[in-house]
mmCIF file with all atom_site columns, C-alpha atoms in Angstrom:
data_model
loop_
_atom_site.group_PDB
_atom_site.id
_atom_site.type_symbol
_atom_site.label_atom_id
_atom_site.label_alt_id
_atom_site.label_comp_id
_atom_site.label_asym_id
_atom_site.label_entity_id
_atom_site.label_seq_id
_atom_site.pdbx_PDB_ins_code
_atom_site.Cartn_x
_atom_site.Cartn_y
_atom_site.Cartn_z
_atom_site.occupancy
_atom_site.B_iso_or_equiv
_atom_site.pdbx_formal_charge
_atom_site.auth_seq_id
_atom_site.auth_comp_id
_atom_site.auth_asym_id
_atom_site.auth_atom_id
_atom_site.pdbx_PDB_model_num
ATOM 1   C CA . MET A 1 1   ? -11.560 -61.987 223.637 1.00 0.00 ? 1030 MET A CA 1
ATOM 2   C CA . THR A 1 2   ? -14.625 -64.184 224.112 1.00 0.00 ? 1031 THR A CA 1
ATOM 3   C CA . LEU A 1 3   ? -18.223 -63.116 223.476 1.00 0.00 ? 1032 LEU A CA 1
ATOM 4   C CA . SER A 1 4   ? -21.047 -65.326 224.725 1.00 0.00 ? 1033 SER A CA 1
ATOM 5   C CA . TRP A 1 5   ? -24.823 -65.483 224.768 1.00 0.00 ? 1034 TRP A CA 1
ATOM 6   C CA . ALA A 1 6   ? -27.297 -67.951 226.297 1.00 0.00 ? 1035 ALA A CA 1
ATOM 7   C CA . ASN A 1 7   ? -30.774 -68.637 224.951 1.00 0.00 ? 1036 ASN A CA 1
ATOM 8   C CA . ALA A 1 8   ? -33.925 -69.577 226.854 1.00 0.00 ? 1037 ALA A CA 1
ATOM 9   C CA . THR A 1 9   ? -33.592 -73.327 226.194 1.00 0.00 ? 1038 THR A CA 1
ATOM 10  C CA . GLY A 1 10  ? -30.201 -73.821 227.822 1.00 0.00 ? 1039 GLY A CA 1
ATOM 11  C CA . GLN A 1 11  ? -27.723 -73.461 224.978 1.00 0.00 ? 1040 GLN A CA 1
ATOM 12  C CA . THR A 1 12  ? -24.738 -71.150 225.401 1.00 0.00 ? 1041 THR A CA 1
ATOM 13  C CA . PHE A 1 13  ? -23.056 -69.760 222.272 1.00 0.00 ? 1042 PHE A CA 1
ATOM 14  C CA . ALA A 1 14  ? -19.500 -68.426 222.517 1.00 0.00 ? 1043 ALA A CA 1
ATOM 15  C CA . LEU A 1 15  ? -17.137 -66.793 220.004 1.00 0.00 ? 1044 LEU A CA 1
ATOM 16  C CA . ARG A 1 16  ? -13.454 -66.623 220.960 1.00 0.00 ? 1045 ARG A CA 1
ATOM 17  C CA . PHE A 1 17  ? -11.344 -64.183 218.925 1.00 0.00 ? 1046 PHE A CA 1
ATOM 18  C CA . ALA A 1 18  ? -7.536  -64.282 218.817 1.00 0.00 ? 1047 ALA A CA 1
ATOM 19  C CA . ILE A 1 19  ? -5.287  -62.265 216.505 1.00 0.00 ? 1048 ILE A CA 1
ATOM 20  C CA . ASP A 1 20  ? -1.668  -62.758 215.498 1.00 0.00 ? 1049 ASP A CA 1
ATOM 21  C CA . ALA A 1 21  ? 1.016   -60.184 214.684 1.00 0.00 ? 1050 ALA A CA 1
ATOM 22  C CA . ASP A 1 22  ? -0.090  -59.813 211.061 1.00 0.00 ? 1051 ASP A CA 1
ATOM 23  C CA . TYR A 1 23  ? -3.612  -60.046 209.595 1.00 0.00 ? 1052 TYR A CA 1
ATOM 24  C CA . MET A 1 24  ? -5.018  -63.349 210.829 1.00 0.00 ? 1053 MET A CA 1
ATOM 25  C CA . LEU A 1 25  ? -7.919  -63.760 213.237 1.00 0.00 ? 1054 LEU A CA 1
ATOM 26  C CA . THR A 1 26  ? -8.667  -67.183 214.719 1.00 0.00 ? 1055 THR A CA 1
ATOM 27  C CA . VAL A 1 27  ? -12.335 -67.486 215.632 1.00 0.00 ? 1056 VAL A CA 1
ATOM 28  C CA . THR A 1 28  ? -13.578 -70.472 217.630 1.00 0.00 ? 1057 THR A CA 1
ATOM 29  C CA . GLN A 1 29  ? -17.332 -71.010 217.760 1.00 0.00 ? 1058 GLN A CA 1
ATOM 30  C CA . THR A 1 30  ? -18.478 -73.159 220.692 1.00 0.00 ? 1059 THR A CA 1
ATOM 31  C CA . VAL A 1 31  ? -21.986 -74.232 221.617 1.00 0.00 ? 1060 VAL A CA 1
ATOM 32  C CA . THR A 1 32  ? -22.621 -75.861 224.995 1.00 0.00 ? 1061 THR A CA 1
ATOM 33  C CA . ASN A 1 33  ? -25.910 -77.695 225.390 1.00 0.00 ? 1062 ASN A CA 1
ATOM 34  C CA . GLY A 1 34  ? -27.163 -77.144 228.910 1.00 0.00 ? 1063 GLY A CA 1
ATOM 35  C CA . GLY A 1 35  ? -30.709 -78.120 227.951 1.00 0.00 ? 1064 GLY A CA 1
ATOM 36  C CA . ALA A 1 36  ? -32.568 -81.348 228.560 1.00 0.00 ? 1065 ALA A CA 1
ATOM 37  C CA . ALA A 1 37  ? -32.702 -82.534 224.937 1.00 0.00 ? 1066 ALA A CA 1
ATOM 38  C CA . PRO A 1 38  ? -30.246 -82.932 222.051 1.00 0.00 ? 1067 PRO A CA 1
ATOM 39  C CA . VAL A 1 39  ? -29.970 -80.054 219.567 1.00 0.00 ? 1068 VAL A CA 1
ATOM 40  C CA . THR A 1 40  ? -28.711 -80.101 215.980 1.00 0.00 ? 1069 THR A CA 1
ATOM 41  C CA . LEU A 1 41  ? -26.758 -77.074 214.798 1.00 0.00 ? 1070 LEU A CA 1
ATOM 42  C CA . GLN A 1 42  ? -24.795 -76.115 211.694 1.00 0.00 ? 1071 GLN A CA 1
ATOM 43  C CA . PRO A 1 43  ? -21.818 -73.784 212.213 1.00 0.00 ? 1072 PRO A CA 1
ATOM 44  C CA . ILE A 1 44  ? -21.182 -71.304 209.402 1.00 0.00 ? 1073 ILE A CA 1
ATOM 45  C CA . ALA A 1 45  ? -18.740 -68.508 208.615 1.00 0.00 ? 1074 ALA A CA 1
ATOM 46  C CA . GLN A 1 46  ? -19.369 -65.599 206.243 1.00 0.00 ? 1075 GLN A CA 1
ATOM 47  C CA . ILE A 1 47  ? -17.657 -62.588 204.735 1.00 0.00 ? 1076 ILE A CA 1
ATOM 48  C CA . ASN A 1 48  ? -19.913 -59.728 203.665 1.00 0.00 ? 1077 ASN A CA 1
ATOM 49  C CA . ARG A 1 49  ? -18.568 -57.538 200.870 1.00 0.00 ? 1078 ARG A CA 1
ATOM 50  C CA . THR A 1 50  ? -19.769 -54.675 198.662 1.00 0.00 ? 1079 THR A CA 1
ATOM 51  C CA . ASP A 1 51  ? -18.533 -54.097 195.127 1.00 0.00 ? 1080 ASP A CA 1
ATOM 52  C CA . LYS A 1 52  ? -18.969 -50.328 195.556 1.00 0.00 ? 1081 LYS A CA 1
ATOM 53  C CA . THR A 1 53  ? -15.397 -49.895 196.820 1.00 0.00 ? 1082 THR A CA 1
ATOM 54  C CA . ALA A 1 54  ? -13.858 -52.760 194.842 1.00 0.00 ? 1083 ALA A CA 1
ATOM 55  C CA . SER A 1 55  ? -10.810 -52.476 192.614 1.00 0.00 ? 1084 SER A CA 1
ATOM 56  C CA . ILE A 1 56  ? -11.522 -52.684 188.894 1.00 0.00 ? 1085 ILE A CA 1
ATOM 57  C CA . ASP A 1 57  ? -11.400 -56.284 187.653 1.00 0.00 ? 1086 ASP A CA 1
ATOM 58  C CA . THR A 1 58  ? -9.209  -56.448 184.531 1.00 0.00 ? 1087 THR A CA 1
ATOM 59  C CA . TRP A 1 59  ? -8.018  -59.204 182.217 1.00 0.00 ? 1088 TRP A CA 1
ATOM 60  C CA . ASN A 1 60  ? -4.664  -59.389 183.999 1.00 0.00 ? 1089 ASN A CA 1
ATOM 61  C CA . VAL A 1 61  ? -5.509  -58.482 187.635 1.00 0.00 ? 1090 VAL A CA 1
ATOM 62  C CA . HIS A 1 62  ? -8.545  -60.051 189.295 1.00 0.00 ? 1091 HIS A CA 1
ATOM 63  C CA . ALA A 1 63  ? -10.698 -58.235 191.838 1.00 0.00 ? 1092 ALA A CA 1
ATOM 64  C CA . GLY A 1 64  ? -13.658 -60.078 193.348 1.00 0.00 ? 1093 GLY A CA 1
ATOM 65  C CA . PRO A 1 65  ? -14.395 -63.580 194.663 1.00 0.00 ? 1094 PRO A CA 1
ATOM 66  C CA . LEU A 1 66  ? -11.512 -66.034 194.827 1.00 0.00 ? 1095 LEU A CA 1
ATOM 67  C CA . GLY A 1 67  ? -10.485 -69.147 196.658 1.00 0.00 ? 1096 GLY A CA 1
ATOM 68  C CA . ALA A 1 68  ? -8.511  -72.365 196.691 1.00 0.00 ? 1097 ALA A CA 1
ATOM 69  C CA . PHE A 1 69  ? -10.473 -75.581 196.288 1.00 0.00 ? 1098 PHE A CA 1
ATOM 70  C CA . ASP A 1 70  ? -8.757  -78.964 196.433 1.00 0.00 ? 1099 ASP A CA 1
ATOM 71  C CA . GLN A 1 71  ? -5.467  -76.998 196.465 1.00 0.00 ? 1100 GLN A CA 1
ATOM 72  C CA . THR A 1 72  ? -6.203  -75.202 193.183 1.00 0.00 ? 1101 THR A CA 1
ATOM 73  C CA . VAL A 1 73  ? -6.524  -71.398 193.274 1.00 0.00 ? 1102 VAL A CA 1
ATOM 74  C CA . GLN A 1 74  ? -9.448  -70.006 191.262 1.00 0.00 ? 1103 GLN A CA 1
ATOM 75  C CA . PHE A 1 75  ? -9.761  -66.339 190.286 1.00 0.00 ? 1104 PHE A CA 1
ATOM 76  C CA . VAL A 1 76  ? -13.366 -66.802 189.199 1.00 0.00 ? 1105 VAL A CA 1
ATOM 77  C CA . PRO A 1 77  ? -16.222 -65.957 189.330 1.00 0.00 ? 1106 PRO A CA 1
ATOM 78  C CA . ASP A 1 78  ? -16.356 -62.159 189.244 1.00 0.00 ? 1107 ASP A CA 1
ATOM 79  C CA . TYR A 1 79  ? -18.975 -59.957 190.895 1.00 0.00 ? 1108 TYR A CA 1
ATOM 80  C CA . GLU A 1 80  ? -21.106 -59.840 187.746 1.00 0.00 ? 1109 GLU A CA 1
ATOM 81  C CA . ASP A 1 81  ? -21.162 -63.643 187.490 1.00 0.00 ? 1110 ASP A CA 1
ATOM 82  C CA . VAL A 1 82  ? -22.320 -63.978 191.090 1.00 0.00 ? 1111 VAL A CA 1
ATOM 83  C CA . SER A 1 83  ? -24.917 -61.236 190.662 1.00 0.00 ? 1112 SER A CA 1
ATOM 84  C CA . GLU A 1 84  ? -26.391 -62.953 187.620 1.00 0.00 ? 1113 GLU A CA 1
ATOM 85  C CA . ALA A 1 85  ? -26.382 -66.454 189.117 1.00 0.00 ? 1114 ALA A CA 1
ATOM 86  C CA . GLY A 1 86  ? -27.513 -65.490 192.606 1.00 0.00 ? 1115 GLY A CA 1
ATOM 87  C CA . VAL A 1 87  ? -25.531 -68.396 194.085 1.00 0.00 ? 1116 VAL A CA 1
ATOM 88  C CA . VAL A 1 88  ? -22.278 -69.882 192.763 1.00 0.00 ? 1117 VAL A CA 1
ATOM 89  C CA . LYS A 1 89  ? -21.457 -73.147 194.524 1.00 0.00 ? 1118 LYS A CA 1
ATOM 90  C CA . ASN A 1 90  ? -17.792 -74.041 194.773 1.00 0.00 ? 1119 ASN A CA 1
ATOM 91  C CA . GLU A 1 91  ? -16.756 -77.550 193.838 1.00 0.00 ? 1120 GLU A CA 1
ATOM 92  C CA . GLY A 1 92  ? -14.221 -79.373 195.984 1.00 0.00 ? 1121 GLY A CA 1
ATOM 93  C CA . ARG A 1 93  ? -12.981 -78.909 199.512 1.00 0.00 ? 1122 ARG A CA 1
ATOM 94  C CA . ALA A 1 94  ? -12.514 -75.262 200.424 1.00 0.00 ? 1123 ALA A CA 1
ATOM 95  C CA . ASP A 1 95  ? -8.927  -74.598 201.463 1.00 0.00 ? 1124 ASP A CA 1
ATOM 96  C CA . TRP A 1 96  ? -9.821  -70.896 201.752 1.00 0.00 ? 1125 TRP A CA 1
ATOM 97  C CA . LEU A 1 97  ? -12.191 -68.432 200.067 1.00 0.00 ? 1126 LEU A CA 1
ATOM 98  C CA . GLY A 1 98  ? -13.130 -64.781 200.146 1.00 0.00 ? 1127 GLY A CA 1
ATOM 99  C CA . PHE A 1 99  ? -12.757 -61.549 198.212 1.00 0.00 ? 1128 PHE A CA 1
ATOM 100 C CA . THR A 1 100 ? -9.722  -59.775 196.826 1.00 0.00 ? 1129 THR A CA 1
ATOM 101 C CA . ASP A 1 101 ? -8.791  -56.339 195.611 1.00 0.00 ? 1130 ASP A CA 1
ATOM 102 C CA . ILE A 1 102 ? -5.453  -55.579 193.979 1.00 0.00 ? 1131 ILE A CA 1
ATOM 103 C CA . TYR A 1 103 ? -3.650  -55.036 197.286 1.00 0.00 ? 1132 TYR A CA 1
ATOM 104 C CA . TRP A 1 104 ? -6.094  -56.291 199.956 1.00 0.00 ? 1133 TRP A CA 1
ATOM 105 C CA . MET A 1 105 ? -7.925  -59.508 200.725 1.00 0.00 ? 1134 MET A CA 1
ATOM 106 C CA . SER A 1 106 ? -10.397 -61.019 203.169 1.00 0.00 ? 1135 SER A CA 1
ATOM 107 C CA . ALA A 1 107 ? -10.480 -64.822 203.291 1.00 0.00 ? 1136 ALA A CA 1
ATOM 108 C CA . LEU A 1 108 ? -11.986 -67.592 205.414 1.00 0.00 ? 1137 LEU A CA 1
ATOM 109 C CA . ILE A 1 109 ? -9.822  -70.617 206.201 1.00 0.00 ? 1138 ILE A CA 1
ATOM 110 C CA . PRO A 1 110 ? -11.814 -73.555 207.624 1.00 0.00 ? 1139 PRO A CA 1
ATOM 111 C CA . ASP A 1 111 ? -10.574 -76.065 210.132 1.00 0.00 ? 1140 ASP A CA 1
ATOM 112 C CA . LYS A 1 112 ? -10.308 -79.755 209.257 1.00 0.00 ? 1141 LYS A CA 1
ATOM 113 C CA . ALA A 1 113 ? -14.035 -80.456 209.629 1.00 0.00 ? 1142 ALA A CA 1
ATOM 114 C CA . PRO A 1 114 ? -15.973 -81.174 206.382 1.00 0.00 ? 1143 PRO A CA 1
ATOM 115 C CA . ALA A 1 115 ? -17.414 -78.011 204.856 1.00 0.00 ? 1144 ALA A CA 1
ATOM 116 C CA . THR A 1 116 ? -19.006 -76.729 201.659 1.00 0.00 ? 1145 THR A CA 1
ATOM 117 C CA . SER A 1 117 ? -18.853 -73.191 200.297 1.00 0.00 ? 1146 SER A CA 1
ATOM 118 C CA . ASP A 1 118 ? -20.413 -70.740 197.879 1.00 0.00 ? 1147 ASP A CA 1
ATOM 119 C CA . PHE A 1 119 ? -20.558 -67.112 196.796 1.00 0.00 ? 1148 PHE A CA 1
ATOM 120 C CA . ARG A 1 120 ? -23.891 -65.298 196.908 1.00 0.00 ? 1149 ARG A CA 1
ATOM 121 C CA . GLY A 1 121 ? -25.190 -62.066 195.470 1.00 0.00 ? 1150 GLY A CA 1
ATOM 122 C CA . LEU A 1 122 ? -27.781 -60.362 197.669 1.00 0.00 ? 1151 LEU A CA 1
ATOM 123 C CA . GLY A 1 123 ? -28.506 -57.481 195.295 1.00 0.00 ? 1152 GLY A CA 1
ATOM 124 C CA . LYS A 1 124 ? -27.608 -53.798 195.574 1.00 0.00 ? 1153 LYS A CA 1
ATOM 125 C CA . GLY A 1 125 ? -23.913 -54.624 195.239 1.00 0.00 ? 1154 GLY A CA 1
ATOM 126 C CA . ILE A 1 126 ? -23.757 -56.847 198.350 1.00 0.00 ? 1155 ILE A CA 1
ATOM 127 C CA . TYR A 1 127 ? -22.024 -60.251 198.224 1.00 0.00 ? 1156 TYR A CA 1
ATOM 128 C CA . LEU A 1 128 ? -21.316 -63.095 200.625 1.00 0.00 ? 1157 LEU A CA 1
ATOM 129 C CA . ALA A 1 129 ? -18.610 -65.729 200.788 1.00 0.00 ? 1158 ALA A CA 1
ATOM 130 C CA . ASP A 1 130 ? -20.148 -68.628 202.728 1.00 0.00 ? 1159 ASP A CA 1
ATOM 131 C CA . LEU A 1 131 ? -18.543 -71.536 204.536 1.00 0.00 ? 1160 LEU A CA 1
ATOM 132 C CA . PHE A 1 132 ? -20.957 -74.225 205.762 1.00 0.00 ? 1161 PHE A CA 1
ATOM 133 C CA . TYR A 1 133 ? -19.797 -76.898 208.194 1.00 0.00 ? 1162 TYR A CA 1
ATOM 134 C CA . GLU A 1 134 ? -21.806 -80.097 208.458 1.00 0.00 ? 1163 GLU A CA 1
ATOM 135 C CA . GLY A 1 135 ? -24.624 -80.099 210.984 1.00 0.00 ? 1164 GLY A CA 1
ATOM 136 C CA . ALA A 1 136 ? -23.996 -81.993 214.203 1.00 0.00 ? 1165 ALA A CA 1
ATOM 137 C CA . ALA A 1 137 ? -26.123 -83.193 217.116 1.00 0.00 ? 1166 ALA A CA 1
ATOM 138 C CA . ILE A 1 138 ? -25.100 -82.011 220.566 1.00 0.00 ? 1167 ILE A CA 1
ATOM 139 C CA . GLU A 1 139 ? -26.277 -84.134 223.472 1.00 0.00 ? 1168 GLU A CA 1
ATOM 140 C CA . PRO A 1 140 ? -27.242 -82.573 226.825 1.00 0.00 ? 1169 PRO A CA 1
ATOM 141 C CA . GLY A 1 141 ? -24.140 -81.627 228.764 1.00 0.00 ? 1170 GLY A CA 1
ATOM 142 C CA . GLN A 1 142 ? -21.931 -81.760 225.638 1.00 0.00 ? 1171 GLN A CA 1
ATOM 143 C CA . GLN A 1 143 ? -20.431 -79.046 223.461 1.00 0.00 ? 1172 GLN A CA 1
ATOM 144 C CA . LEU A 1 144 ? -19.382 -78.540 219.836 1.00 0.00 ? 1173 LEU A CA 1
ATOM 145 C CA . SER A 1 145 ? -16.566 -76.307 218.603 1.00 0.00 ? 1174 SER A CA 1
ATOM 146 C CA . ARG A 1 146 ? -15.471 -75.218 215.130 1.00 0.00 ? 1175 ARG A CA 1
ATOM 147 C CA . THR A 1 147 ? -12.470 -73.018 214.449 1.00 0.00 ? 1176 THR A CA 1
ATOM 148 C CA . THR A 1 148 ? -12.231 -70.780 211.378 1.00 0.00 ? 1177 THR A CA 1
ATOM 149 C CA . ARG A 1 149 ? -9.454  -68.354 210.564 1.00 0.00 ? 1178 ARG A CA 1
ATOM 150 C CA . LEU A 1 150 ? -10.124 -64.990 208.938 1.00 0.00 ? 1179 LEU A CA 1
ATOM 151 C CA . PHE A 1 151 ? -7.384  -63.206 207.015 1.00 0.00 ? 1180 PHE A CA 1
ATOM 152 C CA . ALA A 1 152 ? -8.173  -59.514 206.603 1.00 0.00 ? 1181 ALA A CA 1
ATOM 153 C CA . GLY A 1 153 ? -5.346  -57.335 205.383 1.00 0.00 ? 1182 GLY A CA 1
ATOM 154 C CA . ALA A 1 154 ? -2.704  -56.474 202.839 1.00 0.00 ? 1183 ALA A CA 1
ATOM 155 C CA . LYS A 1 155 ? -1.450  -59.070 200.363 1.00 0.00 ? 1184 LYS A CA 1
ATOM 156 C CA . GLU A 1 156 ? 2.172   -58.904 201.446 1.00 0.00 ? 1185 GLU A CA 1
ATOM 157 C CA . SER A 1 157 ? 3.956   -61.715 199.620 1.00 0.00 ? 1186 SER A CA 1
ATOM 158 C CA . ALA A 1 158 ? 6.226   -62.686 202.524 1.00 0.00 ? 1187 ALA A CA 1
ATOM 159 C CA . VAL A 1 159 ? 3.306   -62.767 204.969 1.00 0.00 ? 1188 VAL A CA 1
ATOM 160 C CA . LEU A 1 160 ? 1.144   -64.869 202.647 1.00 0.00 ? 1189 LEU A CA 1
ATOM 161 C CA . ASP A 1 161 ? 4.041   -67.268 202.032 1.00 0.00 ? 1190 ASP A CA 1
ATOM 162 C CA . ARG A 1 162 ? 4.532   -67.699 205.790 1.00 0.00 ? 1191 ARG A CA 1
ATOM 163 C CA . TYR A 1 163 ? 0.875   -68.600 206.205 1.00 0.00 ? 1192 TYR A CA 1
ATOM 164 C CA . GLU A 1 164 ? 1.217   -71.050 203.309 1.00 0.00 ? 1193 GLU A CA 1
ATOM 165 C CA . GLU A 1 165 ? 4.238   -72.647 204.990 1.00 0.00 ? 1194 GLU A CA 1
ATOM 166 C CA . SER A 1 166 ? 2.121   -73.046 208.142 1.00 0.00 ? 1195 SER A CA 1
ATOM 167 C CA . GLY A 1 167 ? -0.363  -75.188 206.207 1.00 0.00 ? 1196 GLY A CA 1
ATOM 168 C CA . ILE A 1 168 ? -2.770  -72.962 204.232 1.00 0.00 ? 1197 ILE A CA 1
ATOM 169 C CA . ALA A 1 169 ? -2.677  -74.448 200.733 1.00 0.00 ? 1198 ALA A CA 1
ATOM 170 C CA . ASN A 1 170 ? -1.364  -72.079 198.026 1.00 0.00 ? 1199 ASN A CA 1
ATOM 171 C CA . PHE A 1 171 ? -2.091  -68.979 200.099 1.00 0.00 ? 1200 PHE A CA 1
ATOM 172 C CA . GLY A 1 172 ? 0.799   -67.124 198.462 1.00 0.00 ? 1201 GLY A CA 1
ATOM 173 C CA . LEU A 1 173 ? -0.937  -67.550 195.120 1.00 0.00 ? 1202 LEU A CA 1
ATOM 174 C CA . SER A 1 174 ? -3.775  -65.269 196.236 1.00 0.00 ? 1203 SER A CA 1
ATOM 175 C CA . ILE A 1 175 ? -1.563  -62.670 194.569 1.00 0.00 ? 1204 ILE A CA 1
ATOM 176 C CA . ASP A 1 176 ? -2.464  -62.969 190.896 1.00 0.00 ? 1205 ASP A CA 1
ATOM 177 C CA . TRP A 1 177 ? 1.035   -63.518 189.481 1.00 0.00 ? 1206 TRP A CA 1
ATOM 178 C CA . GLY A 1 178 ? -0.412  -64.597 186.126 1.00 0.00 ? 1207 GLY A CA 1
ATOM 179 C CA . TRP A 1 179 ? 1.121   -66.932 183.572 1.00 0.00 ? 1208 TRP A CA 1
ATOM 180 C CA . PHE A 1 180 ? 4.697   -65.778 184.201 1.00 0.00 ? 1209 PHE A CA 1
ATOM 181 C CA . ARG A 1 181 ? 4.866   -66.532 187.933 1.00 0.00 ? 1210 ARG A CA 1
ATOM 182 C CA . TRP A 1 182 ? 8.008   -68.639 187.386 1.00 0.00 ? 1211 TRP A CA 1
ATOM 183 C CA . PHE A 1 183 ? 9.740   -65.454 186.169 1.00 0.00 ? 1212 PHE A CA 1
ATOM 184 C CA . GLU A 1 184 ? 7.959   -62.739 188.152 1.00 0.00 ? 1213 GLU A CA 1
ATOM 185 C CA . LYS A 1 185 ? 8.314   -64.165 191.644 1.00 0.00 ? 1214 LYS A CA 1
ATOM 186 C CA . PRO A 1 186 ? 12.151  -64.467 191.558 1.00 0.00 ? 1215 PRO A CA 1
ATOM 187 C CA . ILE A 1 187 ? 12.345  -60.894 190.193 1.00 0.00 ? 1216 ILE A CA 1
ATOM 188 C CA . PHE A 1 188 ? 10.063  -59.737 193.004 1.00 0.00 ? 1217 PHE A CA 1
ATOM 189 C CA . SER A 1 189 ? 12.264  -61.515 195.573 1.00 0.00 ? 1218 SER A CA 1
ATOM 190 C CA . LEU A 1 190 ? 15.341  -59.799 194.118 1.00 0.00 ? 1219 LEU A CA 1
ATOM 191 C CA . LEU A 1 191 ? 13.679  -56.376 194.277 1.00 0.00 ? 1220 LEU A CA 1
ATOM 192 C CA . ALA A 1 192 ? 12.630  -57.007 197.887 1.00 0.00 ? 1221 ALA A CA 1
ATOM 193 C CA . ALA A 1 193 ? 16.179  -58.037 198.810 1.00 0.00 ? 1222 ALA A CA 1
ATOM 194 C CA . LEU A 1 194 ? 17.673  -54.951 197.132 1.00 0.00 ? 1223 LEU A CA 1
ATOM 195 C CA . PHE A 1 195 ? 15.210  -52.690 198.914 1.00 0.00 ? 1224 PHE A CA 1
ATOM 196 C CA . LYS A 1 196 ? 16.004  -54.339 202.248 1.00 0.00 ? 1225 LYS A CA 1
ATOM 197 C CA . ALA A 1 197 ? 19.724  -53.801 201.615 1.00 0.00 ? 1226 ALA A CA 1
ATOM 198 C CA . THR A 1 198 ? 19.471  -50.178 200.409 1.00 0.00 ? 1227 THR A CA 1
ATOM 199 C CA . GLY A 1 199 ? 16.270  -48.870 201.997 1.00 0.00 ? 1228 GLY A CA 1
ATOM 200 C CA . ASN A 1 200 ? 15.515  -47.131 198.711 1.00 0.00 ? 1229 ASN A CA 1
ATOM 201 C CA . PHE A 1 201 ? 12.897  -48.262 196.176 1.00 0.00 ? 1230 PHE A CA 1
ATOM 202 C CA . GLY A 1 202 ? 14.516  -46.172 193.438 1.00 0.00 ? 1231 GLY A CA 1
ATOM 203 C CA . VAL A 1 203 ? 17.860  -47.906 193.878 1.00 0.00 ? 1232 VAL A CA 1
ATOM 204 C CA . ALA A 1 204 ? 16.181  -51.304 194.000 1.00 0.00 ? 1233 ALA A CA 1
#
């Protein structure tokens, strides 16, 4: 599905949405400059989140902002940290970022264009995950496109691992396996295999 809008100075803005069989949206932003002069624009992507319906953040299971930066997953800051700071800028290239609950996650995955990111607290329990692409000049008759993926769904280990295999760095680690991942993940795989074989969680 494509949504578009044209302004009075000749620029046309379009958003193309595509969705796969799981929880991933691919959103392509395109601006076509039909005006007489160059324009400079900065594409952005945002997730808006409230903490009012958030899972409880505990010492062993994180709920709140998270992301992978320079291929390292970070389960910090939490909502309180962002609220106190106002803006928490993320260091390093954003592989993906967003918000997680125990079982659900929303995350932005940028395309290959240079981008910076942060988390912002707007007050009244409202938070943003921001992805800022570099500004670019668009000459008359030219267009600029940026593609960002949005994951919005359940943190199913097999699904996350498939996305990781397709090129999203450490996406499977958005599940907070903790210090004992080397032990927990094989046990989880065994339980999943037993359930698939028996169709019964109790037996597994």
